[in-house]
Structures are given as C-alpha cells and as structure tokens.
Amino acid sequence: MSFYVVQFLSGLASAAALFLVASGLSIIFGVTRIVNFAHGAFYMLGAYVAFSLTERLSGTLGFWGGIVLAAVVVALIGVLVEMLLLRRIYRSPELFQLLATFGLTLMVEDLAVLIWGPDDLLGRRAPGLRGAFDFFGQAIPTYDVLLMVLGPVVLGALWLLFHRTRWGVLVRAATQDRDMVAALGVNQKWLFTSVFALGVFLAALGGALQIPRDAVNHTMDLRIIVDVFVVVVIGGLGSITGAFVAAVLVSELNAFGILIFPKISIILVFLVMAAVLIVRPWGLFGKPEAAARQTPGLAVQPWRPLSTQARLAFIGVLVLAAALPLLGSNYALIVGAEIAIFVIFAVSLHFMMSVGGMASFGHAAYFGLGAYGVAFLAKLAGLPMIACLLLGPLLGLFGAIIFGWFSVQLSGVYFAMLTLAFAQIVWSIAFQWVDVTGGDNGILGVWPAALVATPARFYWLSLAITALSVVVLRVLVFSPFGYALRATRDSGLRSEAVGINSKRIQWTAFVIAGTFAALAGALFAYLKGSVFPDNAGIALSVDSLVMVLLGGVETVSGAVVGAIVYKALSIWLVSYTELSKLVMGGVIVLLVVMFPKGIVGTFDSLIESGKLSFLKRGSSRATQTEGAE
Amino acid sequence: MSTAAALLAVDGLTKSYGGVHAVRGVSFTLAAGEILALIGPNGAGKSTCFDMLNGQRKPDRGRVQLLGKDITGQPPRRVWRLGVGRTFQITATFPTMTVRENVQVALVSHANQIFNLWRSTPDFQRDAADRLLALVGVEGYAERPCGELAYGDLKRLELAIALANEPKLLLMDEPTAGMAPRDRIELMRLTARIAREQSIGVLFTEHDMDVVFEHADRILVLNRGTLIAEGSPEQVRRDPQVRAIYLGEGLVYDARHQEGAGA
C-alpha cells in the first residue's frame, strides 16, 4: 500500500515541472494566441544554464540563486526572441507561428550541443535536500517533497498575480479580447513582451529545477513539449488551473501506468487525452476557441486546372527527370528517388493542409505506418514487393481512419497538437514494442524485388508512382470532393448551409492524405532497406510542413516545388555541415518571416503584380496561378 | 392562414441562454409563395429565432415543421436538403473560389456529387450556374475571385447560392444589411420577383422599414422574445404596441423627441 502512496507522491513531484512549463505555455497562448513550440527549448535552456551556474556558484545560496538566476537569464533571452521574431508574426496564421517557434527549437538544440556538448550532464544535488523521508519503509527524496509543495505554491502565486495586480488584470483582459485592450490604450507591445517573459521564466524554472533529479541533455526539449501539449490539450489552452489539474493527471498516469500497464504506458496518456477531447473538445477547463481569423495578407487567386501548355510542360519535366539515369551517378539516382518519395509525402500533406485547411503536425505518423506496414509484410509475412507496396499503405489508411476521426473534431491549434500527439503514439509504439518493431534498432533488410533492385530502376519506379500520385491528387483538388473540401475550409457556416457534412468531408480528406503519405513511407522503406521509429518522428512531420510552406501554402503545385528544393537542400546541408539543425531552423524562421507565400506563391505574386509580365503574355492561364509544374 | 397549406409551421419555439429568455413560445406559419418579414428592435430574438429554423441552434422547446415534416433540431445540412435556402446577416461565401464556382459547389451538393472524386468541378453544370448568376445579376463577374466582389454583389451571390437547390423556402437574415440604399431596394425587388415566380416562401428579418413595408405580404413583430403583433403591413403599421416599441414609449425618448420637435 505504502508503495502506491510513494508512487503517487513521486507522480506529484514530476507534475511540478510539467505544470511550470504548461502554465507558461498557457499564459503565452492566452494573450498572444501563439502556441510556443519553443517552450521546450526554453525549458532545456533553463536546465543547461542552471547547470553551468550551479557548478560555479557555491553553497546553498549559490545553488538556489543559480536556479533562479538561470530562469531570469533565459527569460531575458525570451524577451529578445519575442522582440526580434514573434512581433513580426503575431498576425500570421497559427501554422506559421508554430513553424517559426519550431525552427527556433531546432536552432537552440544545435546551439546547446555547441556550447555544452552532446553528452548527458549530471547536475549538483540540492544542498540540504539530499536525504530522503522514510514513509513506512519507502524512501521519498526530500527534494521531491519540495517540488510537490512548489506546484500549488506557484499556482497560488499566479492566481494572486492575475487577480490582485493591475498587470494581471490587463493580462486577463487581453486573454478575453486583446483588440479591446488595445483600443483602451494599453501598450500591447510591452504587455505581450512581459507575458512572454513570464511564460519563458516559468518554463526555464521548470527546467532548472530538474537538474538535481535528472541528467541534462539536448533531447529534453522535444520530450517535454509533447507532454506539455498533452497537458494543455487536456486542461484547456489558456487555463492555468487546467494546466495544474492536467499536469497532475498526466504525471499520475505516467507513474501508475508503468506499474499497471507497462506495455502501453506511453500511450496511456494519449488515450486519456483522446477521451477528454471527445467529451470536451477544448479541454477540461478551456473555453471554445473563437472563430478562426481569416488569414490576412495572403491574397488568394482562385485555383485553376493546368492549361494545355502547362500540361505539356509537366510532361516535359517528367521526361527530363526520367532521363536522369543516362547522366547521373548511382548516388544522384538514390537522392533523386528520395526526393521523388518526399514529393508524394509533401503533396499528400498539401491536400489536407492547403485544400482542407487542416495543418497536421503529425503527418509523419502515416508515413511511418506505411513504412512499417511494408516491413511487417515483407519480413514477417514474406510477401513479394508488389503485394507489400499495395498492402503496406493500408496500415497508414487504418491509422488515418482512427486518428483522423478524432482529429477532425477539432480545428486550428488543437488540431495541430492532437495530430502531433497521435504521431507520438505511433512513434512510441514503434520505439517501445521491441518484440514486433525491433524498437530503436528498427527492422532491417527490407529489400526491393530483383526487378527494381538497381538504382536506376528503383528511381524510375519512384518517379512513376510519384507522377501518378501528383496527378491523382491534382485531379482530386479540382473534383467535386476537392471543392467541397475547400468549401469547408473557406466557410464552415456556408458549407453546412448548402448540405455539406464538413466533418465527414474532412475525415475523408484526412484518410486520403494519410494513405498517400503511407505510400511514400512504403517506398521509402524499400529505398533505405530498413525502417526505424524516426520514420514517424516529429522531425519528419515538420519536414513535410516546411516543404509545403517553402513551395507556397496557397498554391496547387507549391508542394511539388517545395519538396524538391527542400529535400535537395537538406541532403546537401547534411553532407556539408555539422550544424544542419541550426541552418535548417534558421531557414524555417527566415521563410516564415520573409517569404510567407513560399517559392511558387512569391513567383505568382510577381507575375500578378506585373513585375514578370513578359511571362504572363505567352500563357496567361498557365502562369496565373502557378508555374509550369 | 390555413394550416393545411403551410410550407413552414412553427409552434411554441423557445430558447434561453442562462437566465435570458431569448425566444419565448413563438408560433407562426408561412405559405408557399408568401413573403413574411420578422421585425423587432435589437435583442428581440430575431436572429435566435431564425437560427433555430434551419438548425443552426437547437430550440429548448417547440416544433418546426416543413411541409408537415418535423425538422426541429435537424442540422443545417439536412434542412437544406429538404429545400431550405439560407443567406446570412454577414455574407458567408467561399472567398478562394470564383463567383461561378461558389454556385457550382452548391449545385454539386444538390446533385449529391460531393464525394465524386473524378469529375471537374469548374465544368460542372456550368450553364445552370451561369443562369443562377444571371438571375441575380452578377453574371458579369462569373470568373472573378469571389473575395474581390463588392458587398452588395456578395449578397446577390449568396442569393444565387441559396437558390441553387431549387428551394421551397428561403431564410434571409437581414438580406440588405450593410448595403447602399439603392442596392437594398433592388435586391429585395429581385428577391420578391423570384419568390413570386417560383412560388418560394420567404422569411426575412430586416431593420430597414422601407424594405419591410414595400415587400412583405405579412409581418411578424417580435419584442423581448415574444410575438406581439402579426398581420398585413397596414395592420402592423397601425398597431399601437408596435408603434410604442418603434417610436418609443419610454418617457425619456418621448420627451426628447417632443423637445426636438418644439425646437
């Protein structure tokens, strides 16, 4: 019995850090409406800085001073980030904000490795709190008791701050209606900056307080951010009480899940989250999200099917691409096949994101499911390649049917976070279910059939499937279904009023996109000859988003161009620099701030505004909405 | 009104938000081809009443029948399939599509082709779409992005969309709100003409009394959630209660009014 009590108390101690980070995220979202993906990075920075400071400062005062000072230092970094980056994107669509802050996370990861090295760092124990209480024969670390107390104390302090100070009243007012607060003459800029600083301070404090409990390393950020997303989704974005209750709930689920259902401990939390979302789509303590704002600044030209010239150009490019084996080396062919596969992946995301308005942050889940589907069929069932390629993606299809049903109940940031969480479930299963998936070692030896075993033939196969997928998805965009999907994105009110069942349309689109992503994953498994949990990882999900964004969200063919450019660039980067995350993160941030329309979108606007009018004269229909491809 | 011929029959419709009784026991009927106006001061419950008719909101009590079929609480998309077109107070259209495509989406839905994955929508029933656009007078903008239209034209486009399923009943929430005075009269004349020609019942809410008294066959007056008057424009115009609401029974307003008249 006492063992369970101790387990419960240990869960409470873990809840403290989760609550600190989640409340920070919630406060920032409440006022600025930005879901700060970089919150995990600030948490990690807090831990690193606290490690360095407590190593240098001695004594009890030095330790606690170091912890607090670390949080302050990181909060100041947060202020810089807010002033330099976030202020430029407050009015951007939420997807761009998520991406920009993710780019920041990537950069911080590489910077942390540069400064503190790649190895785990073990911090000092808290002076005076090294011991443990004896609880009926079970030991409870004294430090844990401190953390248990800290959670409610911070909750109380935040309550006082928000209800008893002028600043707090302003923050609460801005949470309800920031335009009205601005109209009343409050300086929005500094209100936002101070709120961001507080949120980052809380995250960094949460990280700093972890050093006596846990090793510091450069993967802390993504681990915590997924948990925090789960917490705020369960508790309700914008609610501090919700963050507290959900942090305790999630921590206890983790603490007891490992005892009671060790096999599914990782996904237990996600199951609970899914259950909460069905009953209360905006979380336990959250309020329904206000109607989504129209995305300003992205003037949209109606999409048109390709003209005859453009179709010919597409075929021409395809023929050129098919001629690559005559010129290129084997390496070029392998790279070419990989790029082709990522074109399918990007185009599938584009279909649900640009056409359907559903920005998934977990599209890699279906890519990964397709890859594992193939690996299971090939290795366990021993099916031939053609059967695997046809049946493997079905795993992605089933995954998309289940996850998609839940996801389309939500929209906006909640949708993004839920899809991310589902992708983490897939990743966790691949990682944890070692008997079947091989865990971190993956499944090796998934080789293509002899007929397509040479690089040239595999390249042709990939190219053919890619061309077919692009054409099919393009036909879908202009089909009645594609228009109905776009109608649900443009105006939910109007589409319901003309008899369109929005949820069912979106669900179908989700499943279609997931299946094509799975097809890409299936090909990828054969290209690499192996399958790993990372095939469903966050990094890959974000890759797909960046590809679509790079090409241009508001264009039909942007995803194709974006995938080619991005993939080529990233393959090149990885081979030329150690700091690929830093560069890639920088590219993402720049892209969001400077070129929100992407390559094809920018090109289109130039033509529209007459700066490239010489292109317009020849084939006005073709160039009106997109380039040749 | 004979209830046997009722296109729309509303019986005891009630809705409260917390302690606020937005709509209290509203009952009325609407015949095919009849143009019925629902008027009342701000906060009278017009929009709530309206939203309950096509399923945008669920009533707490009461019944809505369309041609004798109970449609209470059915979602908007079902109500639409039964032949009810709707326009909104603030236009709801598809801004990323062309004007014609906006109508084509409604036509696709009407033809039960939403899950068709193959056909080309821009070529779908193009002539029918153009006819609808011509009917409301925006045929010249068929290829233009809908987001570029002036507000008055958007209202016309909405009417074309609402007519795409050959409705028996049109629900128009403040059809002329936000329009220039001349456009208002034109749009309502157009609506009235179409309604008479195609024998469509029209229920509309409106603040512009010129529009109401020129076009409505019958007027319902709503105040604080309750129907206080019903009848022909002439009857309603003379109704003392209605006059009190619209011209002010409050002493403050009355006094100021007289003062103003005196000065």
PDB file of C-alpha atoms in Angstrom, chain B residues 23-239:
ATOM      1  CA  VAL B  23     -37.266  33.458 -27.645  1.00  0.00           C
ATOM      2  CA  ARG B  24     -40.474  32.590 -25.795  1.00  0.00           C
ATOM      3  CA  GLY B  25     -43.142  30.447 -27.398  1.00  0.00           C
ATOM      4  CA  VAL B  26     -43.088  31.858 -30.913  1.00  0.00           C
ATOM      5  CA  SER B  27     -45.641  30.329 -33.288  1.00  0.00           C
ATOM      6  CA  PHE B  28     -46.451  31.217 -36.874  1.00  0.00           C
ATOM      7  CA  THR B  29     -46.986  29.714 -40.303  1.00  0.00           C
ATOM      8  CA  LEU B  30     -45.760  30.583 -43.752  1.00  0.00           C
ATOM      9  CA  ALA B  31     -47.433  29.612 -47.022  1.00  0.00           C
ATOM     10  CA  ALA B  32     -45.730  28.816 -50.317  1.00  0.00           C
ATOM     11  CA  GLY B  33     -45.020  31.984 -52.292  1.00  0.00           C
ATOM     12  CA  GLU B  34     -45.617  34.186 -49.286  1.00  0.00           C
ATOM     13  CA  ILE B  35     -43.131  36.807 -48.170  1.00  0.00           C
ATOM     14  CA  LEU B  36     -43.053  37.123 -44.442  1.00  0.00           C
ATOM     15  CA  ALA B  37     -40.998  39.661 -42.530  1.00  0.00           C
ATOM     16  CA  LEU B  38     -39.813  39.163 -38.983  1.00  0.00           C
ATOM     17  CA  ILE B  39     -39.093  42.507 -37.375  1.00  0.00           C
ATOM     18  CA  GLY B  40     -38.352  43.799 -33.938  1.00  0.00           C
ATOM     19  CA  PRO B  41     -35.860  46.010 -32.117  1.00  0.00           C
ATOM     20  CA  ASN B  42     -32.304  44.892 -31.373  1.00  0.00           C
ATOM     21  CA  GLY B  43     -32.200  41.977 -28.987  1.00  0.00           C
ATOM     22  CA  ALA B  44     -35.782  40.976 -29.719  1.00  0.00           C
ATOM     23  CA  GLY B  45     -34.692  37.433 -30.569  1.00  0.00           C
ATOM     24  CA  LYS B  46     -34.950  37.628 -34.352  1.00  0.00           C
ATOM     25  CA  SER B  47     -31.608  36.013 -35.117  1.00  0.00           C
ATOM     26  CA  THR B  48     -32.011  33.327 -32.469  1.00  0.00           C
ATOM     27  CA  CYS B  49     -35.444  32.541 -33.839  1.00  0.00           C
ATOM     28  CA  PHE B  50     -34.003  32.414 -37.312  1.00  0.00           C
ATOM     29  CA  ASP B  51     -31.114  30.180 -36.416  1.00  0.00           C
ATOM     30  CA  MET B  52     -33.481  27.672 -34.863  1.00  0.00           C
ATOM     31  CA  LEU B  53     -35.468  27.365 -38.058  1.00  0.00           C
ATOM     32  CA  ASN B  54     -32.649  25.891 -40.112  1.00  0.00           C
ATOM     33  CA  GLY B  55     -30.903  24.051 -37.306  1.00  0.00           C
ATOM     34  CA  GLN B  56     -28.082  26.488 -36.617  1.00  0.00           C
ATOM     35  CA  ARG B  57     -29.246  26.381 -32.985  1.00  0.00           C
ATOM     36  CA  LYS B  58     -31.335  23.836 -31.166  1.00  0.00           C
ATOM     37  CA  PRO B  59     -34.531  25.105 -29.527  1.00  0.00           C
ATOM     38  CA  ASP B  60     -35.229  24.251 -25.882  1.00  0.00           C
ATOM     39  CA  ARG B  61     -38.871  23.631 -26.707  1.00  0.00           C
ATOM     40  CA  GLY B  62     -41.207  23.909 -29.635  1.00  0.00           C
ATOM     41  CA  ARG B  63     -41.523  22.451 -33.083  1.00  0.00           C
ATOM     42  CA  VAL B  64     -40.586  23.436 -36.607  1.00  0.00           C
ATOM     43  CA  GLN B  65     -42.387  21.698 -39.458  1.00  0.00           C
ATOM     44  CA  LEU B  66     -41.593  21.949 -43.122  1.00  0.00           C
ATOM     45  CA  LEU B  67     -44.478  20.793 -45.313  1.00  0.00           C
ATOM     46  CA  GLY B  68     -45.790  18.795 -42.388  1.00  0.00           C
ATOM     47  CA  LYS B  69     -42.426  17.133 -41.681  1.00  0.00           C
ATOM     48  CA  ASP B  70     -40.846  17.746 -38.291  1.00  0.00           C
ATOM     49  CA  ILE B  71     -37.407  19.262 -38.797  1.00  0.00           C
ATOM     50  CA  THR B  72     -36.819  20.521 -35.248  1.00  0.00           C
ATOM     51  CA  GLY B  73     -33.178  20.328 -34.276  1.00  0.00           C
ATOM     52  CA  GLN B  74     -32.042  18.851 -37.590  1.00  0.00           C
ATOM     53  CA  PRO B  75     -28.597  20.083 -38.619  1.00  0.00           C
ATOM     54  CA  PRO B  76     -28.490  22.818 -41.286  1.00  0.00           C
ATOM     55  CA  ARG B  77     -27.264  20.462 -43.987  1.00  0.00           C
ATOM     56  CA  ARG B  78     -30.339  18.219 -43.580  1.00  0.00           C
ATOM     57  CA  VAL B  79     -32.683  21.165 -43.558  1.00  0.00           C
ATOM     58  CA  TRP B  80     -31.036  22.377 -46.756  1.00  0.00           C
ATOM     59  CA  ARG B  81     -31.612  19.022 -48.413  1.00  0.00           C
ATOM     60  CA  LEU B  82     -35.301  19.365 -47.634  1.00  0.00           C
ATOM     61  CA  GLY B  83     -35.397  22.545 -49.687  1.00  0.00           C
ATOM     62  CA  VAL B  84     -34.481  25.445 -47.447  1.00  0.00           C
ATOM     63  CA  GLY B  85     -32.023  28.032 -48.731  1.00  0.00           C
ATOM     64  CA  ARG B  86     -30.351  30.434 -46.343  1.00  0.00           C
ATOM     65  CA  THR B  87     -28.497  33.732 -46.538  1.00  0.00           C
ATOM     66  CA  PHE B  88     -26.627  35.211 -43.623  1.00  0.00           C
ATOM     67  CA  GLN B  89     -26.547  38.596 -41.971  1.00  0.00           C
ATOM     68  CA  ILE B  90     -22.829  38.767 -42.702  1.00  0.00           C
ATOM     69  CA  THR B  91     -22.311  37.036 -46.035  1.00  0.00           C
ATOM     70  CA  ALA B  92     -20.810  33.573 -45.927  1.00  0.00           C
ATOM     71  CA  THR B  93     -19.261  32.599 -49.249  1.00  0.00           C
ATOM     72  CA  PHE B  94     -16.145  30.778 -50.398  1.00  0.00           C
ATOM     73  CA  PRO B  95     -13.537  33.511 -50.888  1.00  0.00           C
ATOM     74  CA  THR B  96     -10.895  31.348 -52.593  1.00  0.00           C
ATOM     75  CA  MET B  97     -13.209  30.347 -55.424  1.00  0.00           C
ATOM     76  CA  THR B  98     -14.528  32.234 -58.388  1.00  0.00           C
ATOM     77  CA  VAL B  99     -18.049  33.570 -58.304  1.00  0.00           C
ATOM     78  CA  ARG B 100     -19.283  30.796 -60.575  1.00  0.00           C
ATOM     79  CA  GLU B 101     -17.532  28.106 -58.554  1.00  0.00           C
ATOM     80  CA  ASN B 102     -19.332  29.316 -55.456  1.00  0.00           C
ATOM     81  CA  VAL B 103     -22.603  28.417 -57.105  1.00  0.00           C
ATOM     82  CA  GLN B 104     -21.176  25.234 -58.578  1.00  0.00           C
ATOM     83  CA  VAL B 105     -20.328  23.915 -55.113  1.00  0.00           C
ATOM     84  CA  ALA B 106     -23.970  24.283 -54.126  1.00  0.00           C
ATOM     85  CA  LEU B 107     -25.009  22.604 -57.375  1.00  0.00           C
ATOM     86  CA  VAL B 108     -22.596  19.744 -56.756  1.00  0.00           C
ATOM     87  CA  SER B 109     -24.068  19.265 -53.327  1.00  0.00           C
ATOM     88  CA  HIS B 110     -27.603  19.447 -54.660  1.00  0.00           C
ATOM     89  CA  ALA B 111     -26.761  16.754 -57.212  1.00  0.00           C
ATOM     90  CA  ASN B 112     -25.354  14.566 -54.409  1.00  0.00           C
ATOM     91  CA  GLN B 113     -21.952  14.559 -56.081  1.00  0.00           C
ATOM     92  CA  ILE B 114     -19.881  15.768 -53.108  1.00  0.00           C
ATOM     93  CA  PHE B 115     -17.943  12.532 -52.870  1.00  0.00           C
ATOM     94  CA  ASN B 116     -17.295  12.397 -56.587  1.00  0.00           C
ATOM     95  CA  LEU B 117     -13.509  12.231 -56.873  1.00  0.00           C
ATOM     96  CA  TRP B 118     -13.160  12.390 -60.588  1.00  0.00           C
ATOM     97  CA  ARG B 119     -15.246  14.966 -62.424  1.00  0.00           C
ATOM     98  CA  SER B 120     -14.057  18.501 -62.993  1.00  0.00           C
ATOM     99  CA  THR B 121     -15.930  20.962 -60.823  1.00  0.00           C
ATOM    100  CA  PRO B 122     -15.195  24.028 -62.982  1.00  0.00           C
ATOM    101  CA  ASP B 123     -17.106  22.275 -65.779  1.00  0.00           C
ATOM    102  CA  PHE B 124     -19.900  21.005 -63.534  1.00  0.00           C
ATOM    103  CA  GLN B 125     -23.345  22.301 -64.613  1.00  0.00           C
ATOM    104  CA  ARG B 126     -21.753  25.471 -65.858  1.00  0.00           C
ATOM    105  CA  ASP B 127     -24.887  26.592 -67.655  1.00  0.00           C
ATOM    106  CA  ALA B 128     -27.073  26.137 -64.607  1.00  0.00           C
ATOM    107  CA  ALA B 129     -24.577  28.130 -62.559  1.00  0.00           C
ATOM    108  CA  ASP B 130     -24.498  30.907 -65.137  1.00  0.00           C
ATOM    109  CA  ARG B 131     -28.295  31.005 -65.237  1.00  0.00           C
ATOM    110  CA  LEU B 132     -28.407  31.499 -61.483  1.00  0.00           C
ATOM    111  CA  LEU B 133     -25.766  34.207 -61.679  1.00  0.00           C
ATOM    112  CA  ALA B 134     -27.714  35.939 -64.441  1.00  0.00           C
ATOM    113  CA  LEU B 135     -30.899  35.673 -62.397  1.00  0.00           C
ATOM    114  CA  VAL B 136     -29.382  37.699 -59.576  1.00  0.00           C
ATOM    115  CA  GLY B 137     -27.486  39.966 -61.933  1.00  0.00           C
ATOM    116  CA  VAL B 138     -23.834  39.108 -61.297  1.00  0.00           C
ATOM    117  CA  GLU B 139     -23.214  37.107 -64.483  1.00  0.00           C
ATOM    118  CA  GLY B 140     -20.541  39.593 -65.483  1.00  0.00           C
ATOM    119  CA  TYR B 141     -18.347  38.528 -62.582  1.00  0.00           C
ATOM    120  CA  ALA B 142     -18.516  34.762 -63.096  1.00  0.00           C
ATOM    121  CA  GLU B 143     -14.740  34.353 -63.490  1.00  0.00           C
ATOM    122  CA  ARG B 144     -13.774  36.852 -60.802  1.00  0.00           C
ATOM    123  CA  PRO B 145     -12.449  35.729 -57.418  1.00  0.00           C
ATOM    124  CA  CYS B 146     -15.336  35.910 -55.015  1.00  0.00           C
ATOM    125  CA  GLY B 147     -13.134  37.719 -52.497  1.00  0.00           C
ATOM    126  CA  GLU B 148     -12.965  40.731 -54.832  1.00  0.00           C
ATOM    127  CA  LEU B 149     -16.699  41.373 -55.064  1.00  0.00           C
ATOM    128  CA  ALA B 150     -18.315  44.455 -53.586  1.00  0.00           C
ATOM    129  CA  TYR B 151     -20.548  43.714 -50.617  1.00  0.00           C
ATOM    130  CA  GLY B 152     -23.788  44.246 -52.488  1.00  0.00           C
ATOM    131  CA  ASP B 153     -22.705  41.775 -55.161  1.00  0.00           C
ATOM    132  CA  LEU B 154     -21.709  39.281 -52.491  1.00  0.00           C
ATOM    133  CA  LYS B 155     -25.244  39.482 -51.138  1.00  0.00           C
ATOM    134  CA  ARG B 156     -26.543  38.762 -54.627  1.00  0.00           C
ATOM    135  CA  LEU B 157     -24.145  35.855 -54.967  1.00  0.00           C
ATOM    136  CA  GLU B 158     -25.399  34.477 -51.666  1.00  0.00           C
ATOM    137  CA  LEU B 159     -28.905  34.617 -53.033  1.00  0.00           C
ATOM    138  CA  ALA B 160     -27.775  32.687 -56.113  1.00  0.00           C
ATOM    139  CA  ILE B 161     -26.162  30.052 -53.880  1.00  0.00           C
ATOM    140  CA  ALA B 162     -29.298  29.831 -51.778  1.00  0.00           C
ATOM    141  CA  LEU B 163     -31.369  29.300 -54.924  1.00  0.00           C
ATOM    142  CA  ALA B 164     -29.140  26.504 -56.231  1.00  0.00           C
ATOM    143  CA  ASN B 165     -31.135  23.690 -54.672  1.00  0.00           C
ATOM    144  CA  GLU B 166     -34.458  24.979 -56.029  1.00  0.00           C
ATOM    145  CA  PRO B 167     -35.629  25.768 -52.516  1.00  0.00           C
ATOM    146  CA  LYS B 168     -39.207  25.880 -51.371  1.00  0.00           C
ATOM    147  CA  LEU B 169     -38.299  28.216 -48.560  1.00  0.00           C
ATOM    148  CA  LEU B 170     -35.719  30.979 -48.332  1.00  0.00           C
ATOM    149  CA  LEU B 171     -34.496  32.161 -44.960  1.00  0.00           C
ATOM    150  CA  MET B 172     -32.829  35.545 -45.261  1.00  0.00           C
ATOM    151  CA  ASP B 173     -31.289  37.081 -42.158  1.00  0.00           C
ATOM    152  CA  GLU B 174     -31.083  40.826 -42.784  1.00  0.00           C
ATOM    153  CA  PRO B 175     -30.657  40.417 -46.531  1.00  0.00           C
ATOM    154  CA  THR B 176     -29.827  44.087 -47.099  1.00  0.00           C
ATOM    155  CA  ALA B 177     -27.692  44.836 -44.051  1.00  0.00           C
ATOM    156  CA  GLY B 178     -24.553  46.730 -44.960  1.00  0.00           C
ATOM    157  CA  MET B 179     -25.766  47.631 -48.446  1.00  0.00           C
ATOM    158  CA  ALA B 180     -26.209  51.000 -50.085  1.00  0.00           C
ATOM    159  CA  PRO B 181     -29.851  52.215 -50.054  1.00  0.00           C
ATOM    160  CA  ARG B 182     -30.409  51.799 -53.779  1.00  0.00           C
ATOM    161  CA  ASP B 183     -28.920  48.278 -53.776  1.00  0.00           C
ATOM    162  CA  ARG B 184     -31.209  47.357 -50.905  1.00  0.00           C
ATOM    163  CA  ILE B 185     -34.334  48.121 -52.822  1.00  0.00           C
ATOM    164  CA  GLU B 186     -33.056  46.402 -55.946  1.00  0.00           C
ATOM    165  CA  LEU B 187     -32.085  43.252 -54.111  1.00  0.00           C
ATOM    166  CA  MET B 188     -35.410  42.998 -52.325  1.00  0.00           C
ATOM    167  CA  ARG B 189     -37.355  43.619 -55.529  1.00  0.00           C
ATOM    168  CA  LEU B 190     -35.332  40.900 -57.151  1.00  0.00           C
ATOM    169  CA  THR B 191     -35.953  38.508 -54.263  1.00  0.00           C
ATOM    170  CA  ALA B 192     -39.659  39.258 -54.283  1.00  0.00           C
ATOM    171  CA  ARG B 193     -39.870  38.701 -58.028  1.00  0.00           C
ATOM    172  CA  ILE B 194     -38.035  35.375 -57.872  1.00  0.00           C
ATOM    173  CA  ALA B 195     -40.129  34.255 -54.912  1.00  0.00           C
ATOM    174  CA  ARG B 196     -43.381  35.045 -56.722  1.00  0.00           C
ATOM    175  CA  GLU B 197     -42.243  33.479 -59.999  1.00  0.00           C
ATOM    176  CA  GLN B 198     -41.022  30.272 -58.424  1.00  0.00           C
ATOM    177  CA  SER B 199     -43.562  30.258 -55.614  1.00  0.00           C
ATOM    178  CA  ILE B 200     -40.884  30.216 -52.937  1.00  0.00           C
ATOM    179  CA  GLY B 201     -41.813  31.123 -49.391  1.00  0.00           C
ATOM    180  CA  VAL B 202     -39.516  33.794 -47.971  1.00  0.00           C
ATOM    181  CA  LEU B 203     -38.934  34.598 -44.342  1.00  0.00           C
ATOM    182  CA  PHE B 204     -36.663  37.548 -43.722  1.00  0.00           C
ATOM    183  CA  THR B 205     -35.569  39.744 -40.864  1.00  0.00           C
ATOM    184  CA  GLU B 206     -34.835  43.349 -41.562  1.00  0.00           C
ATOM    185  CA  HIS B 207     -34.177  46.672 -39.900  1.00  0.00           C
ATOM    186  CA  ASP B 208     -34.972  48.790 -42.932  1.00  0.00           C
ATOM    187  CA  MET B 209     -38.697  49.521 -42.634  1.00  0.00           C
ATOM    188  CA  ASP B 210     -38.950  50.757 -46.227  1.00  0.00           C
ATOM    189  CA  VAL B 211     -37.849  47.336 -47.402  1.00  0.00           C
ATOM    190  CA  VAL B 212     -40.195  45.593 -44.994  1.00  0.00           C
ATOM    191  CA  PHE B 213     -43.321  47.558 -45.795  1.00  0.00           C
ATOM    192  CA  GLU B 214     -42.748  47.540 -49.525  1.00  0.00           C
ATOM    193  CA  HIS B 215     -42.260  43.797 -49.948  1.00  0.00           C
ATOM    194  CA  ALA B 216     -43.709  41.807 -47.085  1.00  0.00           C
ATOM    195  CA  ASP B 217     -47.102  40.181 -47.508  1.00  0.00           C
ATOM    196  CA  ARG B 218     -47.278  39.778 -43.805  1.00  0.00           C
ATOM    197  CA  ILE B 219     -45.219  40.972 -40.870  1.00  0.00           C
ATOM    198  CA  LEU B 220     -44.393  39.386 -37.539  1.00  0.00           C
ATOM    199  CA  VAL B 221     -43.230  41.680 -34.766  1.00  0.00           C
ATOM    200  CA  LEU B 222     -41.015  40.249 -32.076  1.00  0.00           C
ATOM    201  CA  ASN B 223     -40.170  42.009 -28.846  1.00  0.00           C
ATOM    202  CA  ARG B 224     -38.200  40.521 -25.950  1.00  0.00           C
ATOM    203  CA  GLY B 225     -38.630  37.052 -27.359  1.00  0.00           C
ATOM    204  CA  THR B 226     -42.399  37.199 -27.744  1.00  0.00           C
ATOM    205  CA  LEU B 227     -44.542  37.782 -30.822  1.00  0.00           C
ATOM    206  CA  ILE B 228     -46.522  40.932 -30.085  1.00  0.00           C
ATOM    207  CA  ALA B 229     -48.172  41.569 -33.430  1.00  0.00           C
ATOM    208  CA  GLU B 230     -48.857  39.840 -36.687  1.00  0.00           C
ATOM    209  CA  GLY B 231     -50.683  40.923 -39.795  1.00  0.00           C
ATOM    210  CA  SER B 232     -50.570  42.815 -43.047  1.00  0.00           C
ATOM    211  CA  PRO B 233     -48.202  45.789 -43.321  1.00  0.00           C
ATOM    212  CA  GLU B 234     -51.176  48.104 -42.855  1.00  0.00           C
ATOM    213  CA  GLN B 235     -52.342  46.360 -39.693  1.00  0.00           C
ATOM    214  CA  VAL B 236     -48.889  46.292 -38.218  1.00  0.00           C
ATOM    215  CA  ARG B 237     -48.267  49.914 -39.082  1.00  0.00           C
ATOM    216  CA  ARG B 238     -51.331  50.890 -37.069  1.00  0.00           C
ATOM    217  CA  ASP B 239     -50.736  48.550 -34.151  1.00  0.00           C
TER     218      ASP B 239
END
